[in-house]
Coordinates of N, CA and C in Angstrom, one line a residue:
M1 N 0.8 -1.2 0.0 CA 0.0 0.0 0.0 C 0.8 1.3 0.0
T2 N 2.2 1.2 0.2 CA 3.0 2.4 0.2 C 2.9 3.2 -1.1
L3 N 2.8 2.5 -2.2 CA 2.7 3.2 -3.5 C 1.4 4.0 -3.5
I4 N 0.3 3.5 -3.1 CA -1.0 4.2 -3.1 C -0.9 5.3 -2.1
N5 N -0.3 5.1 -0.9 CA -0.3 6.2 0.1 C 0.5 7.4 -0.4
D6 N 1.7 7.1 -1.1 CA 2.5 8.1 -1.6 C 1.8 8.9 -2.7
F7 N 1.1 8.1 -3.5 CA 0.4 8.7 -4.7 C -0.6 9.7 -4.3
T8 N -1.3 9.4 -3.1 CA -2.4 10.2 -2.7 C -2.1 11.3 -1.7
K9 N -0.8 11.3 -1.2 CA -0.5 12.2 -0.1 C -0.6 13.7 -0.5
N10 N -0.2 14.0 -1.7 CA -0.2 15.5 -2.1 C -1.2 15.8 -3.2
R11 N -2.2 15.1 -3.3 CA -3.2 15.4 -4.3 C -4.6 15.0 -3.9
K12 N -5.6 15.5 -4.5 CA -7.0 15.2 -4.2 C -7.3 13.8 -4.7
P13 N -8.2 13.1 -4.0 CA -8.5 11.7 -4.5 C -9.0 11.7 -5.9
D14 N -8.5 10.8 -6.7 CA -9.0 10.7 -8.1 C -9.4 9.2 -8.2
V15 N -10.7 8.9 -8.0 CA -11.1 7.5 -7.9 C -10.8 6.7 -9.2
P16 N -11.1 7.3 -10.4 CA -10.8 6.5 -11.6 C -9.3 6.2 -11.7
T17 N -8.5 7.0 -11.2 CA -7.0 6.7 -11.3 C -6.6 5.7 -10.3
L18 N -7.2 5.8 -9.1 CA -6.8 4.8 -8.0 C -7.3 3.4 -8.2
I19 N -8.4 3.2 -8.9 CA -9.0 1.9 -9.1 C -8.0 0.9 -9.7
P20 N -7.3 1.3 -10.8 CA -6.3 0.3 -11.4 C -5.2 0.0 -10.4
L21 N -4.8 1.0 -9.6 CA -3.7 0.8 -8.7 C -4.1 -0.2 -7.6
V22 N -5.3 0.0 -7.1 CA -5.8 -0.9 -6.1 C -6.0 -2.3 -6.6
Q23 N -6.5 -2.4 -7.8 CA -6.7 -3.7 -8.5 C -5.4 -4.4 -8.7
A24 N -4.3 -3.7 -9.1 CA -3.0 -4.2 -9.3 C -2.4 -4.7 -8.0
F25 N -2.6 -3.9 -7.0 CA -2.1 -4.3 -5.7 C -2.8 -5.6 -5.2
A26 N -4.1 -5.7 -5.3 CA -4.8 -6.9 -4.9 C -4.4 -8.1 -5.7
T27 N -4.2 -7.9 -7.0 CA -3.8 -9.1 -7.9 C -2.4 -9.5 -7.5
S28 N -1.5 -8.6 -7.2 CA -0.1 -9.0 -6.9 C -0.1 -9.8 -5.6
R29 N -0.9 -9.4 -4.6 CA -1.0 -10.2 -3.4 C -1.5 -11.6 -3.6
M30 N -2.5 -11.7 -4.4 CA -3.1 -13.1 -4.7 C -2.1 -13.9 -5.4
V31 N -1.3 -13.3 -6.4 CA -0.3 -14.1 -7.1 C 0.8 -14.5 -6.1
A32 N 1.2 -13.6 -5.2 CA 2.2 -14.0 -4.2 C 1.7 -15.1 -3.3
S33 N 0.5 -15.1 -2.9 CA 0.0 -16.1 -2.0 C 0.0 -17.5 -2.7
I34 N -0.4 -17.5 -4.0 CA -0.5 -18.8 -4.7 C 1.0 -19.3 -5.0
S35 N 1.9 -18.4 -5.3 CA 3.3 -18.8 -5.5 C 3.8 -19.4 -4.2
H36 N 3.5 -18.8 -3.1 CA 4.0 -19.3 -1.8 C 3.4 -20.7 -1.6
D37 N 2.1 -20.9 -1.8 CA 1.5 -22.2 -1.5 C 1.9 -23.3 -2.5
L38 N 2.4 -22.9 -3.7 CA 2.8 -23.9 -4.7 C 4.0 -24.8 -4.1
R39 N 4.7 -24.2 -3.2 CA 5.9 -24.9 -2.7 C 5.5 -26.2 -1.9
Q40 N 4.3 -26.2 -1.3 CA 3.9 -27.3 -0.4 C 3.7 -28.6 -1.2
P41 N 2.8 -28.5 -2.3 CA 2.7 -29.8 -3.0 C 3.9 -30.2 -3.8
L42 N 4.7 -29.2 -4.2 CA 6.0 -29.5 -4.9 C 6.9 -30.3 -4.0
T43 N 7.0 -29.8 -2.7 CA 7.8 -30.5 -1.7 C 7.3 -31.9 -1.4
A44 N 6.0 -32.0 -1.4 CA 5.4 -33.3 -1.1 C 5.7 -34.3 -2.3
I45 N 5.6 -33.8 -3.5 CA 5.9 -34.7 -4.7 C 7.4 -35.1 -4.6
L46 N 8.3 -34.2 -4.3 CA 9.7 -34.5 -4.2 C 9.9 -35.6 -3.1
A47 N 9.3 -35.4 -2.0 CA 9.5 -36.4 -0.9 C 9.0 -37.8 -1.3
N48 N 7.8 -37.8 -1.9 CA 7.3 -39.1 -2.3 C 8.1 -39.8 -3.4
A49 N 8.7 -38.9 -4.3 CA 9.6 -39.5 -5.3 C 10.8 -40.1 -4.7
E50 N 11.3 -39.5 -3.6 CA 12.5 -40.0 -2.9 C 12.1 -41.4 -2.3
F51 N 10.9 -41.5 -1.8 CA 10.5 -42.8 -1.2 C 10.4 -43.8 -2.3
L52 N 10.0 -43.5 -3.5 CA 9.9 -44.4 -4.6 C 11.3 -45.0 -5.0
A53 N 12.3 -44.2 -4.8 CA 13.7 -44.6 -5.1 C 14.3 -45.5 -4.1
G54 N 13.6 -45.7 -2.9 CA 14.1 -46.6 -1.9 C 14.0 -48.0 -2.2
P55 N 14.9 -48.8 -1.6 CA 14.9 -50.3 -1.9 C 13.8 -51.0 -1.1
D56 N 13.5 -52.2 -1.6 CA 12.6 -53.1 -0.9 C 11.2 -52.6 -0.7
L57 N 10.7 -51.8 -1.7 CA 9.4 -51.3 -1.6 C 8.4 -52.4 -2.1
S58 N 7.3 -52.6 -1.4 CA 6.3 -53.5 -1.8 C 5.5 -52.8 -2.9
E59 N 4.7 -53.6 -3.7 CA 3.9 -53.1 -4.7 C 2.8 -52.2 -4.2
M60 N 2.3 -52.5 -3.0 CA 1.3 -51.6 -2.4 C 1.9 -50.3 -2.0
D61 N 3.2 -50.3 -1.5 CA 3.8 -49.0 -1.2 C 4.0 -48.2 -2.4
R62 N 4.4 -48.8 -3.5 CA 4.7 -48.1 -4.8 C 3.4 -47.4 -5.3
I63 N 2.3 -48.2 -5.2 CA 1.0 -47.7 -5.6 C 0.6 -46.4 -4.8
E64 N 0.9 -46.6 -3.4 CA 0.5 -45.5 -2.5 C 1.3 -44.2 -2.8
F65 N 2.6 -44.4 -3.1 CA 3.5 -43.2 -3.4 C 3.1 -42.6 -4.7
F66 N 2.8 -43.4 -5.7 CA 2.3 -42.9 -7.0 C 1.0 -42.1 -6.8
R67 N 0.1 -42.6 -5.9 CA -1.1 -42.0 -5.6 C -0.9 -40.6 -5.0
E68 N 0.0 -40.6 -4.0 CA 0.4 -39.3 -3.4 C 1.0 -38.3 -4.3
I69 N 1.8 -38.8 -5.3 CA 2.4 -37.9 -6.3 C 1.3 -37.3 -7.2
R70 N 0.3 -38.2 -7.6 CA -0.8 -37.7 -8.4 C -1.6 -36.7 -7.7
W71 N -1.8 -36.9 -6.4 CA -2.6 -36.0 -5.5 C -1.9 -34.6 -5.5
G72 N -0.5 -34.7 -5.4 CA 0.2 -33.4 -5.3 C 0.1 -32.7 -6.7
V73 N 0.1 -33.4 -7.8 CA 0.0 -32.8 -9.1 C -1.4 -32.1 -9.2
D74 N -2.4 -32.8 -8.7 CA -3.8 -32.2 -8.7 C -3.8 -30.9 -7.9
R75 N -3.1 -30.9 -6.8 CA -3.1 -29.6 -6.0 C -2.4 -28.5 -6.8
I76 N -1.3 -28.8 -7.5 CA -0.6 -27.8 -8.3 C -1.5 -27.3 -9.4
D77 N -2.2 -28.3 -10.0 CA -3.1 -27.9 -11.1 C -4.2 -27.0 -10.6
A78 N -4.7 -27.2 -9.4 CA -5.8 -26.3 -8.9 C -5.2 -24.9 -8.6
L79 N -4.0 -24.8 -8.1 CA -3.4 -23.5 -7.8 C -3.1 -22.8 -9.1
L80 N -2.6 -23.5 -10.1 CA -2.3 -22.9 -11.4 C -3.6 -22.4 -12.1
S81 N -4.7 -23.2 -11.9 CA -6.0 -22.7 -12.4 C -6.4 -21.4 -11.7
S82 N -6.1 -21.3 -10.4 CA -6.5 -20.1 -9.7 C -5.7 -18.9 -10.3
L83 N -4.4 -19.1 -10.6 CA -3.6 -18.1 -11.2 C -4.2 -17.6 -12.5
L84 N -4.6 -18.6 -13.4 CA -5.2 -18.2 -14.6 C -6.5 -17.4 -14.4
K85 N -7.3 -17.8 -13.4 CA -8.5 -17.1 -13.2 C -8.3 -15.7 -12.7
I86 N -7.2 -15.5 -11.9 CA -6.8 -14.2 -11.4 C -6.5 -13.3 -12.6
S87 N -5.8 -13.9 -13.6 CA -5.4 -13.1 -14.7 C -6.6 -12.6 -15.5
K88 N -7.7 -13.3 -15.3 CA -9.0 -13.0 -16.0 C -9.9 -12.2 -15.1
G89 N -9.5 -12.0 -13.8 CA -10.3 -11.3 -12.8 C -11.5 -12.1 -12.4
S90 N -11.4 -13.5 -12.4 CA -12.6 -14.3 -12.0 C -12.3 -15.4 -11.0
D91 N -11.3 -15.2 -10.1 CA -11.0 -16.2 -9.1 C -11.9 -16.0 -7.9
A92 N -13.1 -16.5 -8.0 CA -14.1 -16.4 -7.0 C -14.1 -17.6 -6.0
L93 N -14.6 -17.4 -4.8 CA -14.7 -18.5 -3.9 C -15.7 -19.5 -4.4
M94 N -15.4 -20.8 -4.3 CA -16.2 -21.8 -4.8 C -16.6 -22.8 -3.7
P95 N -17.5 -22.4 -2.8 CA -18.0 -23.2 -1.7 C -18.9 -24.3 -2.2
A96 N -18.9 -25.4 -1.5 CA -19.7 -26.6 -1.7 C -19.8 -27.4 -0.5
A97 N -20.7 -28.4 -0.5 CA -20.8 -29.3 0.7 C -19.5 -30.2 0.7
R98 N -18.6 -29.9 1.7 CA -17.4 -30.6 1.8 C -17.2 -31.2 3.2
N99 N -16.3 -32.3 3.2 CA -16.1 -33.0 4.5 C -14.8 -32.4 5.1
I100 N -15.0 -31.8 6.3 CA -13.9 -31.1 7.0 C -12.8 -32.1 7.4
I101 N -13.2 -33.4 7.8 CA -12.2 -34.4 8.1 C -11.2 -34.7 7.0
H102 N -11.8 -34.8 5.8 CA -11.0 -35.1 4.6 C -10.1 -33.9 4.3
T103 N -10.6 -32.7 4.4 CA -9.9 -31.5 4.1 C -8.7 -31.4 5.0
V104 N -8.9 -31.6 6.3 CA -7.8 -31.5 7.3 C -6.7 -32.6 7.0
E105 N -7.2 -33.8 6.7 CA -6.3 -34.9 6.4 C -5.4 -34.7 5.2
C106 N -6.0 -34.0 4.2 CA -5.2 -33.7 3.0 C -4.1 -32.7 3.3
A107 N -4.4 -31.7 4.2 CA -3.4 -30.7 4.6 C -2.3 -31.4 5.4
I108 N -2.7 -32.3 6.3 CA -1.7 -33.0 7.1 C -0.8 -33.8 6.3
R109 N -1.3 -34.5 5.3 CA -0.5 -35.4 4.4 C 0.5 -34.6 3.7
M110 N 0.1 -33.4 3.2 CA 1.0 -32.6 2.4 C 2.2 -32.1 3.2
I111 N 1.9 -31.8 4.5 CA 3.0 -31.3 5.3 C 3.9 -32.4 6.0
S112 N 3.2 -33.4 6.5 CA 3.9 -34.5 7.2 C 4.9 -35.3 6.4
V113 N 4.7 -35.3 5.1 CA 5.5 -36.2 4.2 C 7.0 -35.6 4.1
R114 N 7.1 -34.4 4.5 CA 8.5 -33.7 4.4 C 9.4 -34.4 5.4
R115 N 10.6 -34.7 4.9 CA 11.6 -35.4 5.7 C 11.9 -34.8 7.1
E116 N 12.0 -33.5 7.1 CA 12.3 -32.8 8.4 C 11.2 -32.8 9.4
F117 N 9.9 -33.2 8.9 CA 8.8 -33.2 9.8 C 8.3 -34.6 10.2
R118 N 9.0 -35.6 9.8 CA 8.4 -37.0 9.9 C 8.3 -37.5 11.4
R119 N 9.1 -36.8 12.3 CA 9.1 -37.3 13.7 C 8.2 -36.4 14.5
I120 N 7.5 -35.4 13.9 CA 6.6 -34.5 14.6 C 5.2 -35.2 14.6
D121 N 4.6 -35.2 15.8 CA 3.3 -35.8 16.0 C 2.2 -34.9 15.6
I122 N 1.5 -35.1 14.5 CA 0.4 -34.2 14.1 C -0.9 -35.1 14.2
T123 N -1.8 -34.6 15.0 CA -3.1 -35.3 15.2 C -4.3 -34.4 14.9
H124 N -5.4 -35.0 14.6 CA -6.6 -34.3 14.3 C -7.8 -34.9 15.0
N125 N -8.5 -34.1 15.8 CA -9.6 -34.5 16.5 C -10.9 -33.7 16.0
H126 N -11.9 -34.5 15.8 CA -13.2 -33.8 15.3 C -14.4 -34.2 16.1
T127 N -15.2 -33.2 16.3 CA -16.5 -33.5 17.0 C -17.6 -32.8 16.2
G128 N -18.8 -33.3 16.2 CA -19.9 -32.6 15.6 C -20.1 -33.0 14.1
K129 N -20.8 -32.2 13.4 CA -21.0 -32.5 12.0 C -19.8 -32.4 11.1
E130 N -19.7 -33.3 10.2 CA -18.5 -33.4 9.3 C -18.6 -32.6 8.0
V131 N -19.8 -32.4 7.6 CA -20.0 -31.7 6.3 C -20.2 -30.3 6.5
G132 N -19.4 -29.4 5.8 CA -19.6 -28.0 5.9 C -19.7 -27.4 4.5
W133 N -20.1 -26.1 4.5 CA -20.2 -25.4 3.3 C -19.0 -24.4 3.1
F134 N -18.0 -24.9 2.4 CA -16.8 -24.1 2.3 C -16.1 -24.5 1.0
D135 N -15.1 -23.7 0.6 CA -14.2 -24.0 -0.5 C -13.1 -24.8 0.0
A136 N -13.1 -26.1 -0.3 CA -12.2 -27.1 0.3 C -10.7 -26.8 -0.1
N137 N -10.5 -26.4 -1.3 CA -9.1 -26.1 -1.7 C -8.5 -24.9 -0.9
R138 N -9.3 -23.9 -0.7 CA -8.8 -22.7 0.1 C -8.7 -23.0 1.6
L139 N -9.6 -23.7 2.1 CA -9.5 -24.1 3.5 C -8.4 -25.0 3.8
E140 N -8.1 -25.9 2.9 CA -7.0 -26.8 3.0 C -5.7 -26.0 3.0
R141 N -5.6 -24.9 2.2 CA -4.4 -24.1 2.2 C -4.3 -23.3 3.5
V142 N -5.4 -22.9 4.1 CA -5.3 -22.3 5.4 C -4.7 -23.2 6.5
I143 N -5.2 -24.4 6.5 CA -4.8 -25.4 7.5 C -3.3 -25.8 7.3
A144 N -3.0 -26.0 6.0 CA -1.6 -26.4 5.6 C -0.6 -25.3 6.0
N145 N -1.0 -24.0 5.8 CA -0.1 -22.9 6.2 C 0.1 -22.9 7.7
L146 N -1.0 -23.0 8.5 CA -0.8 -23.0 9.9 C 0.0 -24.2 10.4
A147 N -0.3 -25.4 9.8 CA 0.5 -26.6 10.2 C 1.9 -26.5 9.9
L148 N 2.2 -25.9 8.7 CA 3.6 -25.7 8.3 C 4.3 -24.8 9.3
N149 N 3.7 -23.7 9.6 CA 4.3 -22.7 10.6 C 4.6 -23.5 11.9
A150 N 3.6 -24.3 12.3 CA 3.7 -25.0 13.6 C 4.9 -26.0 13.5
C151 N 5.0 -26.7 12.4 CA 6.1 -27.7 12.3 C 7.5 -27.0 12.3
E152 N 7.5 -25.8 11.8 CA 8.8 -25.1 11.8 C 9.1 -24.5 13.1
A153 N 8.1 -24.4 14.0 CA 8.3 -23.8 15.3 C 8.7 -24.8 16.4
V154 N 8.2 -26.1 16.3 CA 8.4 -27.0 17.3 C 9.7 -27.8 17.2
N155 N 10.1 -28.5 18.2 CA 11.3 -29.3 18.2 C 11.0 -30.5 17.2
P156 N 11.9 -30.7 16.3 CA 11.7 -31.8 15.3 C 11.6 -33.2 15.8
G157 N 12.2 -33.4 17.1 CA 12.2 -34.7 17.6 C 11.0 -34.9 18.6
S158 N 10.5 -33.8 19.2 CA 9.4 -34.0 20.2 C 8.2 -33.1 20.0
G159 N 8.1 -32.6 18.8 CA 7.0 -31.6 18.5 C 5.7 -32.3 18.4
Q160 N 4.7 -31.5 18.9 CA 3.3 -32.0 18.9 C 2.4 -30.9 18.3
I161 N 1.6 -31.3 17.4 CA 0.6 -30.4 16.7 C -0.8 -31.0 16.8
V162 N -1.7 -30.3 17.3 CA -3.1 -30.8 17.4 C -4.0 -29.9 16.7
I163 N -4.7 -30.5 15.7 CA -5.8 -29.7 15.0 C -7.1 -30.2 15.4
T164 N -7.9 -29.3 16.0 CA -9.2 -29.7 16.5 C -10.3 -29.0 15.7
T165 N -11.3 -29.7 15.2 CA -12.4 -29.2 14.4 C -13.7 -29.5 15.0
T166 N -14.6 -28.6 15.0 CA -15.9 -28.7 15.6 C -17.0 -28.2 14.6
G167 N -17.8 -29.1 14.2 CA -18.9 -28.8 13.2 C -20.2 -28.5 14.0
G168 N -20.6 -27.2 14.1 CA -21.8 -26.9 14.8 C -22.9 -26.6 13.9
R169 N -24.0 -26.1 14.5 CA -25.2 -25.8 13.7 C -25.0 -24.6 12.8
D170 N -24.3 -23.6 13.3 CA -24.2 -22.4 12.6 C -22.8 -22.0 12.1
S171 N -21.8 -22.8 12.6 CA -20.4 -22.5 12.3 C -19.5 -23.7 12.3
L172 N -18.4 -23.5 11.7 CA -17.3 -24.5 11.7 C -16.1 -23.9 12.5
Q173 N -15.7 -24.5 13.5 CA -14.6 -24.0 14.3 C -13.3 -24.9 14.1
I174 N -12.2 -24.2 14.0 CA -10.9 -25.0 13.8 C -9.9 -24.4 14.7
C175 N -9.2 -25.2 15.4 CA -8.1 -24.8 16.3 C -6.8 -25.5 15.9
V176 N -5.7 -24.8 15.7 CA -4.4 -25.4 15.4 C -3.5 -25.0 16.5
W177 N -3.0 -26.0 17.3 CA -2.2 -25.8 18.5 C -0.8 -26.5 18.3
D178 N 0.2 -25.9 18.8 CA 1.5 -26.6 18.8 C 2.2 -26.4 20.1
N179 N 3.2 -27.2 20.5 CA 3.9 -27.1 21.7 C 5.2 -26.4 21.6
G180 N 5.3 -25.5 20.6 CA 6.5 -24.8 20.4 C 6.8 -23.7 21.4
P181 N 7.7 -22.8 21.2 CA 8.1 -21.8 22.2 C 7.1 -20.6 22.3
G182 N 6.1 -20.6 21.4 CA 5.1 -19.5 21.4 C 5.6 -18.3 20.6
I183 N 4.7 -17.3 20.5 CA 5.0 -16.1 19.8 C 5.3 -15.0 20.7
P184 N 6.4 -14.2 20.6 CA 6.7 -13.2 21.5 C 5.6 -12.1 21.6
S185 N 5.3 -11.6 22.8 CA 4.2 -10.7 23.0 C 4.4 -9.4 22.2
A186 N 5.6 -9.1 21.8 CA 5.8 -7.8 21.1 C 5.2 -7.9 19.7
I187 N 5.1 -9.1 19.1 CA 4.6 -9.1 17.7 C 3.2 -9.8 17.6
R188 N 2.6 -10.2 18.8 CA 1.4 -10.9 18.7 C 0.3 -10.1 18.0
G189 N 0.3 -8.8 18.2 CA -0.8 -8.0 17.6 C -0.6 -7.8 16.1
S190 N 0.5 -8.2 15.5 CA 0.8 -8.0 14.1 C 1.2 -9.2 13.3
V191 N 0.9 -10.4 13.9 CA 1.3 -11.7 13.3 C 0.7 -11.9 11.9
F192 N -0.4 -11.3 11.6 CA -1.1 -11.5 10.3 C -0.7 -10.4 9.3
Q193 N 0.3 -9.5 9.7 CA 0.7 -8.5 8.8 C 2.0 -8.9 8.0
F194 N 2.0 -8.6 6.8 CA 3.2 -8.8 6.0 C 4.2 -7.7 6.2
P195 N 5.5 -7.9 6.4 CA 6.2 -9.2 6.3 C 6.6 -9.7 7.7
V196 N 5.7 -9.7 8.7 CA 6.1 -10.1 10.1 C 6.3 -11.6 10.1
S197 N 7.5 -12.0 10.6 CA 7.8 -13.4 10.7 C 8.6 -13.6 12.0
Y198 N 8.6 -14.8 12.5 CA 9.4 -15.1 13.8 C 10.0 -16.5 13.7
G199 N 11.2 -16.6 14.1 CA 11.9 -17.9 14.3 C 12.3 -18.6 13.0
K200 N 12.1 -18.0 11.9 CA 12.5 -18.6 10.6 C 13.4 -17.6 9.8
P201 N 14.7 -18.0 9.7 CA 15.6 -17.1 9.0 C 15.2 -16.7 7.6
A202 N 14.5 -17.6 6.9 CA 14.1 -17.4 5.5 C 12.7 -17.1 5.4
G203 N 12.0 -16.9 6.6 CA 10.6 -16.6 6.5 C 10.2 -15.3 6.0
C204 N 9.1 -15.2 5.2 CA 8.7 -14.0 4.6 C 7.4 -13.4 5.2
G205 N 6.8 -14.1 6.1 CA 5.6 -13.6 6.7 C 4.3 -13.8 5.9
L206 N 4.4 -14.5 4.8 CA 3.2 -14.6 3.9 C 2.2 -15.7 4.4
G207 N 2.6 -16.7 5.1 CA 1.7 -17.8 5.5 C 0.5 -17.4 6.3
L208 N 0.7 -16.6 7.3 CA -0.4 -16.2 8.2 C -1.3 -15.2 7.5
M209 N -0.6 -14.3 6.7 CA -1.4 -13.3 5.9 C -2.3 -14.1 4.9
I210 N -1.8 -15.1 4.3 CA -2.6 -15.9 3.3 C -3.8 -16.6 4.1
A211 N -3.5 -17.2 5.2 CA -4.5 -17.8 6.0 C -5.6 -16.9 6.4
K212 N -5.3 -15.7 6.8 CA -6.3 -14.7 7.2 C -7.1 -14.3 6.0
T213 N -6.5 -14.1 4.9 CA -7.2 -13.7 3.7 C -8.2 -14.7 3.2
L214 N -7.8 -16.0 3.2 CA -8.7 -17.1 2.8 C -9.8 -17.3 3.8
V215 N -9.5 -17.2 5.1 CA -10.6 -17.3 6.1 C -11.6 -16.2 5.9
E216 N -11.2 -15.0 5.7 CA -12.1 -13.9 5.5 C -12.8 -13.9 4.2
D217 N -12.3 -14.6 3.2 CA -13.0 -14.9 2.0 C -14.3 -15.7 2.3
H218 N -14.2 -16.5 3.3 CA -15.4 -17.3 3.7 C -16.3 -16.5 4.7
G219 N -16.0 -15.3 5.0 CA -16.7 -14.5 5.9 C -16.4 -14.9 7.4
G220 N -15.2 -15.5 7.5 CA -14.9 -16.0 8.9 C -13.8 -15.1 9.5
T221 N -13.4 -15.6 10.7 CA -12.4 -14.9 11.5 C -11.3 -15.9 11.9
I222 N -10.1 -15.3 12.1 CA -9.0 -16.1 12.6 C -8.2 -15.2 13.5
Y223 N -7.8 -15.7 14.7 CA -7.0 -14.9 15.6 C -6.1 -15.8 16.4
L224 N -5.1 -15.2 16.9 CA -4.1 -15.9 17.8 C -4.7 -15.9 19.2
D225 N -4.8 -17.0 19.8 CA -5.4 -17.2 21.2 C -4.3 -16.8 22.2
E226 N -4.4 -15.6 22.7 CA -3.4 -15.1 23.6 C -3.5 -15.7 25.0
R227 N -4.6 -16.4 25.2 CA -4.8 -17.0 26.5 C -4.1 -18.3 26.6
C228 N -3.5 -18.8 25.5 CA -2.8 -20.0 25.5 C -1.5 -19.9 26.3
E229 N -1.3 -20.7 27.3 CA -0.2 -20.5 28.2 C 1.0 -21.3 27.8
R230 N 0.8 -22.3 26.9 CA 1.9 -23.2 26.4 C 1.8 -23.3 24.9
G231 N 2.8 -23.0 24.2 CA 2.8 -23.1 22.8 C 2.0 -22.0 22.1
T232 N 1.5 -22.3 20.9 CA 0.8 -21.4 20.1 C -0.5 -22.0 19.7
S233 N -1.6 -21.2 19.7 CA -2.9 -21.7 19.3 C -3.6 -20.6 18.4
F234 N -4.0 -21.1 17.2 CA -4.8 -20.2 16.3 C -6.2 -20.7 16.2
L235 N -7.2 -19.8 16.3 CA -8.6 -20.2 16.3 C -9.3 -19.6 15.1
I236 N -10.0 -20.5 14.4 CA -10.8 -20.1 13.2 C -12.3 -20.4 13.4
T237 N -13.1 -19.4 13.0 CA -14.5 -19.6 12.9 C -15.1 -19.3 11.6
I238 N -15.7 -20.2 10.9 CA -16.4 -19.9 9.6 C -17.9 -19.9 9.8
P239 N -18.6 -18.8 9.8 CA -20.0 -18.8 10.0 C -20.8 -19.4 9.0
L240 N -22.0 -19.9 9.4 CA -22.9 -20.6 8.5 C -22.3 -21.6 7.6
A241 N -21.3 -22.4 8.2 CA -20.5 -23.3 7.5 C -21.3 -24.6 7.2
I242 N -22.1 -25.0 8.1 CA -22.8 -26.3 7.9 C -24.0 -26.1 7.0
N243 N -24.1 -26.9 6.0 CA -25.2 -26.7 5.0 C -25.5 -28.1 4.5
G244 N -26.6 -28.7 5.0 CA -27.0 -30.0 4.5 C -26.8 -31.1 5.5
S245 N -26.6 -32.3 5.1 CA -26.6 -33.4 6.0 C -25.2 -33.6 6.6
N246 N -25.1 -34.6 7.4 CA -23.8 -35.0 8.0 C -23.1 -36.1 7.3
D247 N -23.6 -36.4 6.1 CA -23.0 -37.5 5.3 C -21.7 -37.0 4.7
A248 N -20.7 -37.9 4.7 CA -19.4 -37.5 4.1 C -19.5 -37.5 2.6

């Protein structure tokens, strides 16, 4: 937004002139978010390809690794399709009746396959209705970004991450907790702002900003639970999420 602020500081507002600038800024942020998230399925594909090169694999293992690679390719294809839609100005939210358990499991699979995270314990607990009204691809990206940040924060040998989902009558609630060192109080109020990052030398601060944007696309909220005394906990609520039956 610095460009827009500098542009308007010394002149009267010119709405027709500002509109292209605002649109360009929004587009650049969406492109950056998709470019950031492309790394996750690419990393998963590489990890599964390394597994395939291992000795003494059973036929069932080979089939499973091929399936995971195909699943990663499908995720990349969905992200590239979003990029194409952005170029045409038509990348709209696509909610449907989706299973939250399946969505969370997909996110966990994409993160946990990485070699450096294989000893981290990632669990998912669900209560209530399983079917919600949301864009599964975008919500999966939210959970994957939070889980990735958690994996990078915890001890690789004793790390614990717990994802808790609750399907209620009027909303879907998601909590992502880890037993890492927590977020310093000095930056807790700005964790969703770019380029705020903590504990990652190469971190760019995009992950939480992306998660916030995608949650708000659903009309939901996400915040850091400052009452958490141990580790870090993020809480998400998506309103009017449950639509239809409880069938998977």
